[in-house]
Amino acid sequence: MECPIANAVVPVAGLGTRLLPATKSQPKEMLPVARKPIVQYVAEELARCGVRNLLFVTGRGKAAIENHFDPDPALTRTLRAAGKTDLQVALDFERLGLNILYTRQSVPRGLGDAILHGESFTGREPFIVALGDSVIGLRGDSLACRRMAETFVRRRADVVIAVREVPRDHVRFYGIVVSDGDGDTFRIRTLVEKPSTQDAPSRLAVAGRYAFSPRIFGLIREVRPDRRGEIQLTDAIRAVAEQGGTVLGVRLGADEKRYDVGNMPSYFETFLDFAAADPDHGPRVRSHMRRILRRYSNEEGR
Ligand code: UTP
């Protein structure tokens, strides 16, 4: 089914410093989450939502992402000769039906700046932004982006943000929204970037998926760099809300947890969750986990 918003921008140009040394010479978006690099789940999720055109905003050291999505005739021939049709199908990204394009953010000046690189791609059309280091739902099969696009069109919104409740001691990792009302869709009055546990206005966290009208570009241009020299997307969204624009939150469902590989603990948790849910190897992984947990609880009990 087609998505009412055809274009998606996927920023993948960040340095990934919180994951060093794993990200010294490979993009964090290529880190494996059980079977696949995380960015593959993102592309598959967008394709399933009916997005047609996907722009990766890449940067220095990110060539592995382009190599991953490019067809590889020699590998295909080898797999065919070996009768490995399942792998052949798994690697046939053309079946996703996405037009994949690339542009380059030469200097990683923050998420807001990365999105600006999508301006000539999206033109006057609304667009989705999906962070390349985050996946929604355990199999990456959430249709949240389509729901967001439908809400965007129906409510003539300026911005739609996917949000999900997080534990209070996790609010400091996320953008946290101040909402008007509850329910599945609600108006967002403003948002705060990574507040302390005490200062957080809610536990509703921005979940790495957005829909924007092209109006956002002008507002990103007005954002002043933060003390690290980065242009924060949150600042531009706050400007939309505070100028009376329609900023809506779409609540993710119970099976639409946001998994991300942005920091070590969340990468470890994401990998474990996906490995434990693997259709073939999950049972073995789960019994291994039980063994490990028993060992740790015996040691701790000593
Ligand atoms: P993060 O802020 O988590 O990524 O951005 P980062 O800057 O790589 O992380 P640290 O702080 O150094 O560990 C979320 C997404 O936005 C992209 C990242 O690649 C990631 O997919 N991003 C971030 C850009 O494309 N450009 C930027 O300048 C910053």
Coordinates of C-alpha atoms and ligand atoms in Angstrom, one line a residue:
M1 CA 0.0 0.0 0.0
E2 CA 1.3 3.5 -0.9
C3 CA 2.2 5.9 1.8
P4 CA 0.7 9.4 1.6
I5 CA 4.2 10.7 1.9
A6 CA 6.5 9.3 -0.8
N7 CA 9.9 10.6 0.4
A8 CA 12.0 9.7 3.4
V9 CA 15.3 11.1 4.6
V10 CA 17.5 8.8 6.6
P11 CA 20.5 10.6 8.3
V12 CA 23.5 8.3 8.8
A13 CA 26.3 10.8 8.9
G14 CA 26.9 11.0 12.7
L15 CA 30.2 10.2 14.2
G16 CA 28.9 7.5 16.6
T17 CA 31.4 8.5 19.3
R18 CA 29.4 6.9 22.0
L19 CA 30.1 3.5 20.4
L20 CA 33.8 3.8 20.0
P21 CA 35.9 1.8 19.4
A22 CA 33.3 -0.3 17.5
T23 CA 32.7 2.7 15.2
K24 CA 36.3 3.7 14.6
S25 CA 36.3 2.5 11.0
Q26 CA 32.7 1.3 10.4
P27 CA 29.4 3.2 10.5
K28 CA 27.3 2.7 13.6
E29 CA 24.3 2.2 11.3
M30 CA 26.1 -0.9 9.9
L31 CA 26.4 -2.5 13.3
P32 CA 24.7 -5.9 13.2
V33 CA 21.5 -6.4 15.2
A34 CA 21.3 -10.2 15.1
R35 CA 21.0 -11.0 11.4
K36 CA 21.2 -7.6 9.7
P37 CA 22.8 -4.2 10.0
I38 CA 20.4 -1.9 11.7
V39 CA 20.1 0.4 8.7
Q40 CA 18.7 -2.5 6.7
Y41 CA 15.8 -2.8 9.1
V42 CA 15.2 0.9 8.7
A43 CA 15.0 0.6 4.9
E44 CA 12.7 -2.4 5.1
E45 CA 10.4 -0.6 7.6
L46 CA 10.1 2.4 5.2
A47 CA 9.5 0.1 2.2
R48 CA 6.7 -1.8 4.1
C49 CA 5.1 1.6 5.0
G50 CA 4.9 2.3 1.3
V51 CA 7.6 5.0 1.0
R52 CA 9.0 5.2 -2.6
N53 CA 12.1 7.3 -2.4
L54 CA 14.8 7.1 0.2
L55 CA 17.6 9.6 0.6
F56 CA 20.5 8.6 2.8
V57 CA 22.5 11.5 4.2
T58 CA 25.9 9.9 4.5
G59 CA 29.3 11.3 5.4
R60 CA 32.9 10.4 5.9
G61 CA 33.6 6.7 6.5
K62 CA 30.0 5.7 5.6
A63 CA 30.7 4.0 2.2
A64 CA 29.8 0.6 3.7
I65 CA 26.2 1.7 3.7
E66 CA 26.2 2.3 -0.1
N67 CA 28.1 -0.9 -0.7
H68 CA 25.5 -2.8 1.4
F69 CA 22.5 -1.7 -0.7
D70 CA 24.2 -1.9 -4.1
P71 CA 23.5 -5.0 -6.1
D72 CA 26.6 -7.4 -6.2
P73 CA 26.4 -9.6 -9.3
A74 CA 29.4 -11.7 -8.4
L75 CA 28.0 -12.6 -5.0
T76 CA 24.6 -13.3 -6.5
R77 CA 26.2 -15.7 -9.1
T78 CA 28.1 -17.5 -6.3
L79 CA 25.0 -17.8 -4.2
R80 CA 23.0 -19.1 -7.2
A81 CA 25.7 -21.6 -8.0
A82 CA 25.6 -22.8 -4.4
G83 CA 21.8 -23.1 -4.5
K84 CA 21.5 -20.6 -1.6
T85 CA 18.3 -19.0 -2.9
D86 CA 17.1 -17.9 0.5
L87 CA 20.3 -15.7 0.9
Q88 CA 19.9 -14.5 -2.7
V89 CA 16.4 -13.3 -1.8
A90 CA 17.5 -11.8 1.5
L91 CA 20.1 -9.7 -0.4
D92 CA 17.9 -8.6 -3.2
F93 CA 17.2 -5.1 -2.0
E94 CA 15.7 -4.2 -5.4
R95 CA 12.6 -6.2 -4.3
L96 CA 12.0 -3.5 -1.7
G97 CA 10.9 -1.2 -4.5
L98 CA 12.7 1.8 -3.1
N99 CA 14.6 4.3 -5.1
I100 CA 17.7 4.8 -3.0
L101 CA 19.7 8.0 -3.3
Y102 CA 22.7 9.3 -1.4
T103 CA 23.9 12.8 -0.5
R104 CA 26.8 13.8 1.8
Q105 CA 27.0 15.8 4.9
S106 CA 30.7 16.6 4.7
V107 CA 30.9 17.8 8.3
P108 CA 28.6 16.3 10.9
R109 CA 27.0 19.5 12.2
G110 CA 24.1 17.8 13.9
L111 CA 20.8 16.2 13.0
G112 CA 19.2 19.5 11.9
D113 CA 22.0 20.2 9.5
A114 CA 21.8 16.6 8.2
I115 CA 18.1 17.1 7.4
L116 CA 18.8 20.3 5.5
H117 CA 20.8 18.2 3.1
G118 CA 17.5 16.7 2.0
E119 CA 16.0 20.0 0.8
S120 CA 16.5 19.6 -2.9
F121 CA 15.4 15.9 -2.7
T122 CA 12.1 16.6 -1.0
G123 CA 11.4 20.0 -2.8
R124 CA 7.9 21.3 -1.8
E125 CA 6.7 17.8 -0.7
P126 CA 6.3 16.7 2.9
F127 CA 8.8 14.0 4.0
I128 CA 9.5 11.4 6.6
V129 CA 12.7 11.3 8.7
A130 CA 13.8 8.0 10.1
L131 CA 17.0 7.9 12.1
G132 CA 19.4 5.3 10.7
D133 CA 20.4 4.0 14.1
S134 CA 16.9 3.2 15.3
V135 CA 14.3 0.6 14.5
I136 CA 10.7 0.4 15.6
G137 CA 9.4 -2.9 16.8
L138 CA 11.1 -6.2 17.4
R139 CA 11.0 -7.3 13.7
G140 CA 11.3 -3.8 12.4
D141 CA 7.8 -4.3 10.8
S142 CA 6.0 -1.4 12.4
L143 CA 3.7 0.7 10.1
A144 CA 4.1 3.7 12.4
C145 CA 5.5 5.9 9.6
R146 CA 2.4 5.2 7.5
R147 CA 0.1 6.1 10.4
M148 CA 2.2 9.3 10.9
A149 CA 1.9 10.2 7.2
E150 CA -1.8 9.6 7.3
T151 CA -2.2 11.8 10.4
F152 CA 0.0 14.4 8.8
V153 CA -2.2 14.7 5.7
R154 CA -5.6 14.4 7.6
R155 CA -4.7 17.0 10.2
R156 CA -2.7 19.3 7.8
A157 CA 0.1 19.2 10.3
D158 CA 3.5 20.9 10.1
V159 CA 5.3 18.2 12.1
V160 CA 4.3 14.7 13.3
I161 CA 6.5 12.9 15.8
A162 CA 6.5 9.3 16.9
V163 CA 6.6 9.2 20.7
R164 CA 6.8 6.4 23.3
E165 CA 6.8 6.4 27.1
V166 CA 10.2 5.5 28.6
P167 CA 11.2 4.8 32.2
R168 CA 11.8 8.0 34.2
D169 CA 15.5 7.2 34.5
H170 CA 15.8 7.1 30.7
V171 CA 14.4 10.6 30.0
R172 CA 17.9 12.1 30.0
F173 CA 18.8 10.1 26.8
Y174 CA 15.9 11.5 24.7
G175 CA 13.9 14.5 23.5
I176 CA 10.9 14.7 25.8
V177 CA 7.6 16.3 24.8
V178 CA 5.1 18.5 26.6
S179 CA 1.7 17.4 25.3
D180 CA -1.8 18.7 25.3
G181 CA -4.0 15.8 26.2
D182 CA -3.4 12.1 25.7
G183 CA -4.8 9.4 23.4
D184 CA -3.1 8.0 20.3
T185 CA -2.6 11.4 18.6
F186 CA -2.2 14.6 20.5
R187 CA -0.9 18.1 20.1
I188 CA 2.7 18.8 21.3
R189 CA 3.2 22.2 22.9
T190 CA 6.9 22.0 23.1
L191 CA 9.8 19.7 23.7
V192 CA 13.0 19.6 25.8
E193 CA 16.2 17.9 24.7
K194 CA 17.6 15.3 27.2
P195 CA 16.2 16.8 30.4
S196 CA 17.4 15.6 33.8
T197 CA 15.1 13.1 35.6
Q198 CA 13.8 15.9 38.0
D199 CA 13.2 18.5 35.2
A200 CA 11.5 16.2 32.7
P201 CA 8.0 17.5 31.9
S202 CA 6.8 13.9 31.0
R203 CA 8.1 10.5 30.1
L204 CA 7.0 10.7 26.5
A205 CA 10.1 10.4 24.4
V206 CA 10.7 11.3 20.7
A207 CA 11.2 7.9 19.0
G208 CA 13.4 8.6 16.0
R209 CA 10.6 8.9 13.4
Y210 CA 9.2 12.3 12.1
A211 CA 7.0 13.7 9.3
F212 CA 7.7 17.3 8.2
S213 CA 6.4 19.9 5.9
P214 CA 9.1 21.7 3.9
R215 CA 8.5 24.7 6.2
I216 CA 11.0 23.0 8.6
F217 CA 14.0 23.9 6.4
G218 CA 13.6 27.6 6.9
L219 CA 13.3 27.1 10.7
I220 CA 16.4 24.8 10.8
R221 CA 18.3 27.6 9.1
E222 CA 17.4 29.9 12.0
V223 CA 18.7 27.6 14.7
R224 CA 21.9 28.7 16.4
P225 CA 24.5 26.0 16.8
D226 CA 24.7 24.6 20.3
R227 CA 27.9 24.6 22.4
R228 CA 29.2 21.6 20.5
G229 CA 28.6 23.5 17.2
E230 CA 25.6 21.3 16.3
I231 CA 22.3 22.4 14.7
Q232 CA 19.7 20.6 16.8
L233 CA 16.5 19.4 15.0
T234 CA 14.6 19.7 18.3
D235 CA 15.2 23.5 18.3
A236 CA 13.6 23.9 14.9
I237 CA 10.6 21.7 15.9
R238 CA 10.2 23.8 19.1
A239 CA 10.1 26.9 17.0
V240 CA 7.3 25.4 14.9
A241 CA 5.3 24.6 18.1
E242 CA 6.0 28.0 19.7
Q243 CA 5.0 29.9 16.5
G244 CA 1.6 28.2 16.6
G245 CA 2.3 25.5 14.0
T246 CA 0.6 22.1 14.3
V247 CA 3.0 19.7 15.9
L248 CA 1.4 16.3 16.7
G249 CA 2.5 13.3 18.6
V250 CA 1.6 9.8 17.4
R251 CA 1.9 7.3 20.2
L252 CA 3.7 4.1 19.3
G253 CA 1.8 0.9 20.2
A254 CA 2.8 -1.7 22.8
D255 CA 4.7 -3.8 20.2
E256 CA 6.4 -0.7 18.7
K257 CA 9.3 -0.2 21.1
R258 CA 12.1 1.9 19.7
Y259 CA 15.3 0.0 19.6
D260 CA 18.5 2.0 18.9
V261 CA 22.2 1.4 18.8
G262 CA 23.1 4.9 19.8
N263 CA 24.9 4.1 23.0
M264 CA 26.4 0.9 24.4
P265 CA 23.7 -0.3 26.8
S266 CA 20.9 0.3 24.2
Y267 CA 23.0 -1.5 21.5
F268 CA 23.6 -4.5 23.8
E269 CA 19.9 -4.6 24.7
T270 CA 18.8 -4.3 21.1
F271 CA 21.1 -7.1 19.9
L272 CA 19.9 -9.4 22.7
D273 CA 16.2 -8.7 22.1
F274 CA 16.5 -9.3 18.3
A275 CA 18.7 -12.4 18.8
A276 CA 16.3 -13.9 21.3
A277 CA 13.4 -13.3 18.9
D278 CA 15.2 -14.9 15.9
P279 CA 12.8 -17.4 14.3
D280 CA 15.6 -20.0 13.8
H281 CA 18.1 -19.4 16.5
G282 CA 16.0 -17.6 19.2
P283 CA 15.3 -20.8 21.3
R284 CA 19.1 -21.5 21.5
V285 CA 19.9 -17.9 22.3
R286 CA 17.2 -17.9 25.0
S287 CA 18.5 -21.0 26.7
H288 CA 22.0 -19.6 26.6
M289 CA 20.7 -16.4 28.2
R290 CA 19.1 -18.5 30.9
R291 CA 22.4 -20.3 31.6
I292 CA 24.3 -17.0 31.8
L293 CA 21.7 -15.5 34.1
R294 CA 21.9 -18.6 36.4
R295 CA 25.7 -18.3 36.5
Y296 CA 25.5 -14.6 37.4
S297 CA 22.9 -15.1 40.1
N298 CA 24.9 -17.9 41.6
E299 CA 28.0 -15.8 41.6
E300 CA 26.1 -12.8 43.1
G301 CA 24.6 -15.1 45.7
R302 CA 28.0 -16.3 46.9
Ligands
UTP1 P1 23.1 10.9 17.1 O1 23.1 12.2 17.6 O2 22.6 9.8 18.0 O3 24.4 10.4 16.4 O4 22.2 11.0 15.8 P2 25.9 10.7 16.5 O5 26.2 12.1 16.5 O6 26.5 9.8 15.5 O7 26.2 10.1 18.0 P3 27.4 10.4 19.0 O8 26.8 11.4 20.0 O9 28.6 10.8 18.3 O10 27.6 9.0 19.7 C1 21.1 10.1 15.4 C2 21.2 9.9 13.9 O11 21.4 11.1 13.2 C3 22.6 10.9 12.3 C4 23.3 9.8 12.9 O12 24.1 9.1 11.9 C5 22.3 8.9 13.5 O13 21.8 7.9 12.6 N1 23.4 12.2 12.3 C6 23.7 12.8 13.5 C7 23.7 12.7 11.1 O14 23.4 12.2 10.0 N2 24.5 13.9 11.1 C8 24.9 14.5 12.3 O15 25.6 15.5 12.2 C9 24.5 13.9 13.5

